[in-house]
Amino acid sequence: MSREFQRGHKARISDLTAGTDLYVGVQISAPGLTFDISCFGLDADERLSDDRYFVFFNQPKSPEESIQLLGAQAGDTESFRVTLDRIPAAIHKLSFTATIDGDGQMSRIAPGYLRIVAGGEEVARYSFTGAEFTTERAVMLGDLYLKDVWRFAAVGQGFDGGLEALLKNFGGEVAEEEPPAPAQPEAAAPSAAPGFAPPAFAVPGGPAAPAAPSAPQAFTPPPAPRPDVHGAPTLVEPFTPPTGTVPPPGPAPAAFGHPAPPSAPLPPGYGQPPAASAPPGYGQAPGQPPSAPAPPGYNSPPSHGGPPAAPMPPGYGQVPGQGGTPSYGVPQGAPQGAAGVGAALQKFKEAPTGQRWTQQNHKLIRVDLGAGGQPVLARQGSMVLYQGKVDFNYKGAGITGRLVGNATGQEMQLMRCTGQGQVFLADDSTHLHPVELQGDAICVSAENVLAFDESLQYEVRRIEGHGIPGGALFTMQFQGTGTLVVKTHGTPVVLPVTPTTFADCHAVVAWSAASQVIVSSQVRMRRNAYAGDTGESVNLQFRGAPGNFIVVQPYEV
């Protein structure tokens, strides 16, 4: 039985099927539009570090054939074969995308889907329509990603720009960025990509139709052949000055008393005066006529007692505007490469889109309210930036909730974020850690909660013991399916729970809900009255089966 996914929903592949040989089919169409459907094999940083794992119409498979493009069949516009147990360890995510070839908008597409088939049976389907998009020319449909185990996420995130912009977004290189080669009339148009015959693979829904894709436009047209400079005739400067109205340059004066060398020719434009005389005094000796040669040392360094030195590189020391070869280095007036404000701020640019929760850096996180279609509850005042149409409303806890929060110290001042847009969250420059829950539970102090999906259930949980100074006798327990953002002061450490695991009650941040927590007083309370008190009178002791954990920050609240 196929499981229906909505945008933002995720699941383990093992919960869908026990197999690792998957068929991924995409159905997308629109009147008058042609689509390019591709698969990006990304590393742990969600970058295309190896372009051999960019599988598209011009590169139909990865090196070890763990990802293969099968073509249109069984009602799908495009299909792939993915063998999870053959994917290299360096690949952590497979992002399936669709882009419009040419002009057009994703809002015009008809209802489509991305589906996963295993063992001849469809196990997952994510459906989408053009109403979910506007002016985008590309869309990230779904991801197969590795997080402990392989999982599937229905993304449905629109992206401005075509396939080239999407490739740049993932860190790939586009051939059009290279300097264009001179076009030649006799250069033949790039030939169509040869048909790719899909390997033997059981496709659901009937026999596989023969792949007959139309000849797609090549993604990277090969540049026109460069001119054969080695086969062209060599032009030799005549040994005698050219005749005409321009007088020949006079012999260069001897350097430091040495006789001038024989009248060997100089390279074209090297040391020669321009056709139009330069302004008086600009690179010329006072009173020197325009046709006089440059003074000693202007175009070549002094020889200091030896024969005249070899000429400097062409253009070295030329008068601005003089003909000949270009100046050595960056020409005057040319752009200075990638220098400037844009290059200096490049490393701070917004992280790639595609997920509901995206961490921009250690202290800033972005949530896409349009992905998943559910509101987000965040700490009041934690919004630092938002884009789109977003509403912020006060989230009250009610009279009972306020009484419980005040009595336990676990009151959360929250706001409800709804709408279509992206919200950037941060709080007091603390480190942020998104935690994805898939039916499991975690205990976190209310002080360390920044934001979470409204779909998560939360309640106050009491810690067993006789009491802890400062009211830290309770904590919050979150459970369900969604994401919880935990904030810490500094980088935390995660430790497994053992029978002898103790933590300071003011430094512990979170722990697995299955752990048993009790108050441990290692120092008698009356010792606090003496000057030799250690300040570590009350700790929390954790017990539990293997697999339980605690999170501790390098800071005491």
XYZ file of C-alpha atoms in Angstrom:
557
model
C 0.000 0.000 0.000
C 1.418 3.373 -1.021
C 1.938 6.008 1.632
C 0.863 9.538 0.688
C 3.306 12.326 1.584
C 2.716 16.042 1.898
C 5.343 18.725 1.455
C 7.765 18.662 4.388
C 6.933 15.111 5.510
C 9.778 12.644 6.067
C 10.112 8.937 6.765
C 12.734 6.223 7.038
C 13.098 4.080 3.955
C 13.101 1.039 6.226
C 9.569 2.010 7.331
C 8.456 1.992 3.698
C 10.253 -1.091 2.389
C 12.918 -3.562 3.396
C 14.585 -3.361 -0.022
C 17.390 -1.095 -1.161
C 16.811 -1.320 -4.934
C 14.389 1.540 -5.600
C 12.599 2.942 -8.612
C 11.953 6.703 -8.455
C 9.429 8.006 -10.976
C 8.501 11.639 -11.687
C 5.420 12.781 -13.571
C 5.340 16.479 -14.495
C 3.830 18.235 -17.532
C 2.465 21.549 -18.733
C 1.126 22.745 -22.102
C 3.954 23.980 -24.297
C 6.700 23.341 -21.724
C 9.605 20.891 -21.729
C 11.173 19.709 -18.472
C 14.649 18.500 -17.523
C 14.511 16.065 -14.594
C 17.807 15.457 -12.813
C 19.321 13.907 -9.695
C 22.062 15.665 -7.692
C 24.333 13.465 -5.558
C 25.396 15.764 -2.704
C 27.996 15.388 0.047
C 27.580 15.948 3.788
C 27.619 19.742 3.227
C 24.870 19.451 0.582
C 27.308 20.397 -2.174
C 27.941 18.761 -5.535
C 31.607 18.057 -4.767
C 31.826 15.371 -7.487
C 30.079 16.272 -10.750
C 30.053 12.607 -11.763
C 27.059 12.268 -9.425
C 25.024 14.838 -11.314
C 22.768 12.435 -13.243
C 20.822 14.043 -16.095
C 20.173 13.579 -19.823
C 23.823 14.108 -20.788
C 25.195 11.896 -17.980
C 22.692 9.071 -17.436
C 24.455 7.200 -14.627
C 26.972 7.512 -11.808
C 30.384 5.784 -12.020
C 29.369 2.653 -10.109
C 25.820 2.777 -11.558
C 24.173 3.201 -8.166
C 22.106 6.005 -9.760
C 20.749 5.423 -13.282
C 18.486 7.453 -15.522
C 15.936 5.085 -17.069
C 13.882 7.469 -19.211
C 10.127 7.890 -19.660
C 8.168 4.736 -18.887
C 5.130 3.359 -17.032
C 3.374 6.748 -17.205
C 6.305 8.633 -15.677
C 7.900 11.603 -17.435
C 11.300 10.461 -16.142
C 12.478 7.638 -13.922
C 15.581 6.588 -12.019
C 16.956 3.429 -10.520
C 18.642 3.954 -7.136
C 20.562 1.178 -5.377
C 21.092 2.497 -1.863
C 23.630 -0.093 -0.711
C 25.913 0.764 -3.652
C 26.001 4.531 -3.128
C 29.480 5.671 -1.998
C 29.948 6.866 1.581
C 30.776 10.385 0.358
C 27.226 10.844 -1.012
C 24.758 11.787 1.725
C 21.794 13.074 -0.251
C 20.098 12.506 -3.601
C 18.031 15.538 -4.603
C 15.530 14.979 -7.417
C 14.711 18.186 -9.308
C 12.677 19.355 -12.299
C 13.534 22.463 -14.329
C 11.859 24.146 -17.279
C 13.875 24.055 -20.494
C 13.381 27.596 -21.798
C 10.872 30.196 -20.684
C 7.933 29.364 -18.472
C 6.699 29.180 -14.892
C 6.019 26.296 -12.546
C 2.566 27.723 -11.806
C 1.431 26.335 -15.191
C 2.159 22.677 -14.434
C -0.621 20.136 -14.220
C -0.995 17.854 -11.183
C 2.079 15.634 -10.920
C 3.895 13.392 -8.484
C 7.139 11.811 -7.354
C 6.813 8.162 -6.373
C 9.026 5.406 -4.987
C 8.569 1.791 -6.047
C 10.250 -1.206 -4.413
C 9.806 -4.828 -5.381
C 7.226 -3.933 -8.015
C 4.979 -2.162 -5.487
C 4.576 1.581 -4.992
C 5.459 2.440 -1.393
C 5.474 6.262 -1.352
C 3.981 9.089 -3.403
C 4.273 12.861 -3.106
C 1.706 14.763 -5.217
C 1.963 18.413 -6.215
C 0.162 20.959 -8.415
C 0.987 24.264 -10.068
C -1.018 26.120 -7.421
C 1.866 25.535 -4.985
C 4.276 27.617 -7.114
C 4.399 31.052 -8.760
C 7.173 32.310 -11.060
C 9.744 29.599 -10.305
C 11.464 27.814 -13.187
C 12.762 24.921 -11.095
C 11.524 22.820 -8.207
C 13.223 20.470 -5.771
C 10.747 17.608 -5.628
C 12.135 15.158 -3.064
C 15.261 13.916 -1.331
C 16.713 10.568 -0.396
C 19.129 11.461 2.391
C 21.345 9.616 4.844
C 20.850 10.402 8.527
C 21.900 7.288 10.443
C 19.738 5.434 7.911
C 18.403 6.359 4.471
C 15.264 8.480 4.620
C 12.846 10.125 2.193
C 11.674 13.749 2.380
C 8.961 15.362 0.254
C 10.420 18.817 -0.448
C 8.350 20.641 -3.106
C 10.503 23.769 -2.867
C 10.407 26.202 -5.796
C 13.628 27.739 -7.084
C 14.133 30.788 -9.282
C 16.340 30.115 -12.304
C 16.749 27.110 -14.547
C 19.019 24.090 -14.428
C 22.167 26.184 -14.565
C 21.135 28.281 -11.549
C 20.214 25.116 -9.677
C 23.614 23.629 -10.492
C 25.355 26.746 -9.165
C 23.208 26.581 -6.016
C 24.602 23.130 -5.254
C 28.176 24.295 -5.876
C 28.575 22.819 -9.351
C 30.515 24.446 -12.151
C 28.819 25.726 -15.287
C 30.789 25.746 -18.510
C 29.251 29.056 -19.619
C 31.296 30.846 -16.977
C 34.463 30.163 -18.970
C 35.611 32.794 -21.524
C 33.741 32.180 -24.776
C 35.787 30.826 -27.669
C 35.624 32.621 -31.040
C 32.787 31.233 -33.114
C 33.524 29.651 -36.463
C 30.948 29.451 -39.264
C 31.837 25.860 -40.076
C 31.303 24.654 -36.475
C 28.634 21.987 -36.499
C 25.716 22.087 -34.090
C 25.979 19.704 -31.118
C 24.488 16.371 -31.873
C 21.609 15.008 -29.877
C 22.357 12.813 -26.898
C 22.177 9.161 -27.836
C 19.309 7.156 -26.471
C 20.021 5.475 -23.147
C 18.612 1.976 -22.878
C 17.437 1.288 -19.304
C 18.938 -1.819 -17.687
C 16.815 -4.818 -16.880
C 14.692 -3.686 -13.966
C 11.179 -4.557 -12.870
C 9.011 -1.480 -13.357
C 5.555 -1.491 -11.766
C 2.368 -0.896 -13.631
C 2.958 -3.031 -16.718
C 5.754 -3.676 -19.176
C 8.286 -0.934 -19.639
C 7.581 1.245 -22.645
C 10.551 1.832 -24.916
C 12.372 5.001 -24.057
C 11.938 7.450 -26.900
C 12.874 10.836 -25.506
C 13.073 13.673 -27.919
C 16.490 15.005 -28.654
C 16.979 17.351 -25.670
C 18.950 20.498 -25.916
C 22.453 19.878 -24.617
C 22.878 21.392 -21.130
C 26.430 22.588 -21.845
C 26.956 23.244 -25.554
C 30.509 22.392 -26.504
C 32.477 25.516 -27.367
C 33.335 26.145 -30.986
C 36.758 24.833 -32.036
C 39.543 27.224 -31.226
C 41.564 28.493 -34.191
C 44.670 26.472 -34.972
C 47.212 29.096 -34.005
C 50.062 26.650 -34.535
C 49.023 25.976 -38.126
C 48.612 29.654 -39.022
C 51.503 31.373 -40.856
C 53.900 33.239 -38.605
C 54.035 36.974 -39.196
C 57.552 38.329 -38.951
C 58.217 42.004 -38.332
C 60.428 43.419 -41.150
C 63.955 44.257 -40.150
C 63.653 47.718 -41.722
C 61.311 50.338 -40.355
C 58.094 50.665 -42.324
C 57.949 53.421 -44.853
C 55.422 56.161 -44.532
C 54.885 59.425 -42.813
C 55.956 58.130 -39.402
C 59.715 58.731 -39.004
C 61.816 55.787 -37.825
C 62.927 55.926 -34.177
C 66.444 57.129 -33.590
C 69.102 54.895 -32.054
C 68.829 54.477 -28.320
C 71.560 56.380 -26.448
C 74.327 54.316 -24.939
C 73.685 53.288 -21.357
C 76.286 54.547 -18.888
C 78.992 55.134 -21.525
C 78.769 51.848 -23.404
C 78.445 51.819 -27.173
C 75.025 51.193 -28.520
C 74.397 47.629 -29.708
C 73.855 46.888 -33.384
C 70.600 48.136 -34.750
C 68.604 44.997 -33.998
C 64.847 45.336 -34.445
C 62.621 45.857 -31.422
C 59.317 44.023 -30.917
C 56.350 45.787 -32.453
C 55.198 48.620 -30.251
C 58.003 48.122 -27.714
C 59.644 51.417 -26.843
C 58.304 53.100 -29.986
C 56.636 56.499 -29.687
C 52.939 56.670 -30.538
C 51.749 58.005 -33.866
C 50.427 61.030 -32.048
C 52.973 62.651 -29.793
C 52.366 62.425 -26.080
C 51.861 65.608 -24.072
C 55.124 67.415 -23.340
C 56.801 66.068 -20.276
C 54.736 62.907 -20.150
C 57.409 60.218 -20.326
C 59.703 62.452 -22.430
C 62.783 64.452 -21.586
C 62.284 68.231 -21.542
C 62.732 69.707 -25.006
C 62.873 66.332 -26.704
C 61.058 66.136 -30.030
C 58.181 63.663 -30.311
C 60.137 61.340 -32.577
C 63.068 61.055 -30.210
C 63.571 57.721 -28.498
C 62.718 57.155 -24.879
C 65.442 58.199 -22.420
C 67.757 55.509 -21.047
C 66.156 53.347 -18.413
C 62.546 54.153 -19.292
C 61.923 50.961 -21.187
C 64.800 48.865 -19.785
C 66.679 49.003 -16.467
C 70.229 50.374 -16.428
C 72.966 47.838 -17.002
C 75.254 49.166 -14.246
C 78.496 48.745 -16.179
C 77.595 45.721 -18.284
C 75.934 45.396 -21.644
C 72.376 46.705 -21.960
C 69.906 44.476 -20.133
C 67.267 42.425 -21.913
C 63.991 44.228 -22.504
C 61.236 43.922 -19.884
C 57.946 42.164 -20.705
C 55.930 43.789 -23.499
C 54.059 46.862 -22.383
C 56.220 47.426 -19.283
C 56.644 51.173 -18.968
C 54.513 52.095 -21.969
C 52.844 55.461 -22.140
C 49.082 55.149 -21.534
C 47.271 54.921 -24.849
C 50.348 53.676 -26.727
C 49.729 50.897 -29.221
C 51.330 47.474 -29.106
C 50.802 44.534 -26.833
C 48.611 44.922 -23.720
C 50.246 46.063 -20.498
C 51.767 43.541 -18.144
C 49.195 42.555 -15.480
C 45.643 43.888 -15.302
C 44.907 46.457 -18.044
C 43.976 49.939 -16.982
C 40.244 50.357 -16.499
C 39.589 46.588 -16.425
C 37.527 45.082 -13.561
C 39.653 43.818 -10.732
C 38.400 40.197 -10.794
C 36.274 39.047 -7.861
C 37.446 41.783 -5.485
C 34.881 44.005 -3.849
C 32.042 43.891 -1.382
C 30.312 40.958 -3.091
C 33.377 38.754 -2.873
C 34.053 39.729 0.746
C 30.489 38.775 1.765
C 30.286 35.619 -0.355
C 30.994 33.313 2.581
C 28.037 34.782 4.489
C 25.453 34.184 1.763
C 22.192 32.417 2.535
C 22.444 28.627 2.737
C 20.782 26.575 -0.052
C 17.041 26.115 0.137
C 15.103 22.885 -0.049
C 14.312 21.924 3.544
C 11.735 23.233 5.990
C 14.422 23.974 8.583
C 17.803 25.203 7.289
C 20.640 26.207 9.606
C 22.370 29.319 8.203
C 25.228 29.165 10.711
C 25.765 28.048 14.297
C 23.639 30.900 15.658
C 20.958 31.496 13.007
C 18.283 29.210 11.586
C 15.611 29.660 8.904
C 12.214 27.989 8.735
C 10.139 27.853 5.537
C 6.516 28.105 6.591
C 5.333 27.080 3.129
C 7.033 23.669 3.413
C 4.759 21.408 5.413
C 1.929 23.912 5.685
C 1.919 24.002 9.473
C 2.656 26.888 11.860
C 5.751 27.233 14.009
C 5.888 28.181 17.677
C 8.929 30.300 18.547
C 10.250 32.195 21.538
C 8.879 35.714 21.613
C 11.327 38.213 20.136
C 13.487 35.563 18.424
C 12.632 36.690 14.869
C 15.491 38.658 13.301
C 14.338 38.633 9.639
C 11.481 37.304 7.539
C 10.581 37.212 3.845
C 7.120 36.777 2.375
C 3.694 37.140 3.927
C 4.062 36.019 7.539
C 1.811 36.690 10.539
C 3.069 36.683 14.135
C 0.487 36.116 16.863
C 0.712 35.753 20.613
C 0.523 32.134 21.790
C -1.136 32.045 25.186
C -0.879 29.130 27.568
C -4.177 29.785 29.316
C -4.699 30.298 33.017
C -3.829 26.707 33.891
C -0.735 26.734 31.721
C 0.507 29.975 33.269
C -0.045 28.666 36.768
C 1.832 25.456 35.973
C 4.617 27.388 34.261
C 5.064 29.760 37.176
C 5.019 26.934 39.707
C 7.503 24.730 37.860
C 9.774 27.304 36.232
C 8.988 25.819 32.795
C 6.881 28.619 31.339
C 7.573 29.391 27.666
C 6.704 32.809 26.214
C 5.802 31.824 22.646
C 4.575 33.411 19.427
C 2.771 31.628 16.568
C 4.244 32.098 13.062
C 1.904 31.433 10.124
C 1.731 32.292 6.425
C 3.834 31.770 3.310
C 7.443 32.825 3.715
C 10.741 32.269 5.483
C 11.471 33.314 9.071
C 15.009 33.656 10.453
C 15.349 32.947 14.187
C 18.124 33.596 16.719
C 18.420 34.363 20.427
C 21.217 36.151 22.251
C 23.885 34.694 19.913
C 23.433 31.206 21.384
C 24.266 28.066 19.430
C 21.242 26.475 17.756
C 20.688 22.759 17.146
C 17.646 21.482 15.169
C 16.486 18.090 16.472
C 14.202 16.037 14.232
C 11.691 13.858 16.047
C 9.954 10.976 14.288
C 7.592 9.643 16.894
C 10.205 9.598 19.663
C 10.514 11.939 22.647
C 13.133 14.162 24.260
C 13.292 16.148 27.493
C 14.524 19.753 27.272
C 14.472 22.567 29.786
C 12.152 25.387 28.714
C 15.095 27.797 28.978
C 16.821 25.936 26.129
C 13.899 25.865 23.655
C 13.961 28.358 20.767
C 11.263 27.078 18.386
C 9.404 23.941 17.285
C 6.742 22.696 14.893
C 3.229 23.099 16.224
C 2.594 19.432 15.447
C 4.798 18.406 18.408
C 3.143 17.642 21.732
C 4.742 19.045 24.872
C 4.093 18.874 28.589
C 5.819 19.539 31.911
C 7.517 16.492 33.407
C 8.570 16.129 37.026
C 12.029 14.876 38.003
C 12.097 12.389 40.865
C 13.818 13.588 44.010
C 13.474 15.697 47.098
C 13.876 19.020 45.342
C 16.540 21.018 43.612
C 17.591 24.547 44.599
C 16.385 27.188 42.148
C 13.221 25.350 41.152
C 14.858 23.070 38.549
C 12.658 20.179 39.613
C 10.768 19.964 36.312
C 11.499 19.878 32.593
C 9.615 19.922 29.291
C 9.010 16.729 27.301
C 8.459 16.992 23.511
C 7.032 14.108 21.509
C 5.684 13.463 18.016
C 6.803 14.142 14.455
C 8.479 17.449 13.725
C 11.540 19.567 14.471
C 12.600 21.100 17.769
C 15.327 23.783 17.883
C 17.445 23.623 21.042
C 19.757 26.483 22.022
C 22.929 26.190 24.081
C 25.625 28.483 25.391
C 28.678 27.226 23.522
C 29.188 23.871 21.845
C 27.537 21.056 23.849
C 28.678 17.495 24.387
C 26.469 14.408 23.998
C 27.269 11.487 26.296
C 25.757 8.008 26.576
C 23.914 7.194 29.765
C 25.706 4.776 32.117
C 24.899 3.782 35.722
C 27.511 6.293 36.882
C 26.467 9.309 34.778
C 25.992 12.497 36.799
C 25.439 16.036 35.488
C 25.133 19.455 37.055
C 21.487 20.382 37.097
C 22.331 23.898 35.845
C 24.461 22.682 32.897
C 22.370 19.812 31.524
C 20.339 20.815 28.454
C 18.427 17.740 27.309
C 18.237 13.970 27.594
C 16.382 11.073 26.041
C 12.906 10.684 27.469
C 13.488 6.982 28.225
C 16.229 7.825 30.723
C 15.499 7.654 34.439
C 16.531 10.857 36.213
C 16.859 11.224 39.961
C 18.308 13.911 42.208
C 21.668 13.043 43.734
C 23.086 15.033 46.653
C 26.726 14.069 47.095
C 27.460 16.767 49.694
C 25.368 17.252 52.791
C 23.459 20.492 52.797
C 24.913 21.674 56.101
C 28.361 21.801 54.515
C 27.192 24.811 52.527
C 27.620 26.949 55.576
C 31.373 26.371 55.630
C 33.982 28.135 53.529
C 35.144 24.806 52.070
C 31.930 24.160 50.135
C 32.584 22.919 46.552
C 29.433 24.403 45.031
C 28.514 20.994 43.545
C 25.996 19.952 46.150
C 23.139 18.866 43.859
C 23.512 16.814 40.680
C 21.256 14.753 38.455
C 21.911 11.040 38.106
C 20.881 9.373 34.829
C 20.093 5.710 34.361
C 18.779 3.824 31.367
C 19.268 1.142 28.778
C 21.967 1.464 26.101
C 21.045 4.072 23.512
C 19.980 6.755 25.974
C 21.919 10.022 26.074
C 22.320 13.380 27.782
C 23.321 16.773 26.358
C 25.442 19.112 28.508
C 26.549 22.643 27.663
C 29.770 24.345 28.850
C 27.760 26.865 30.843
C 25.728 26.930 34.037
C 22.432 28.787 33.962
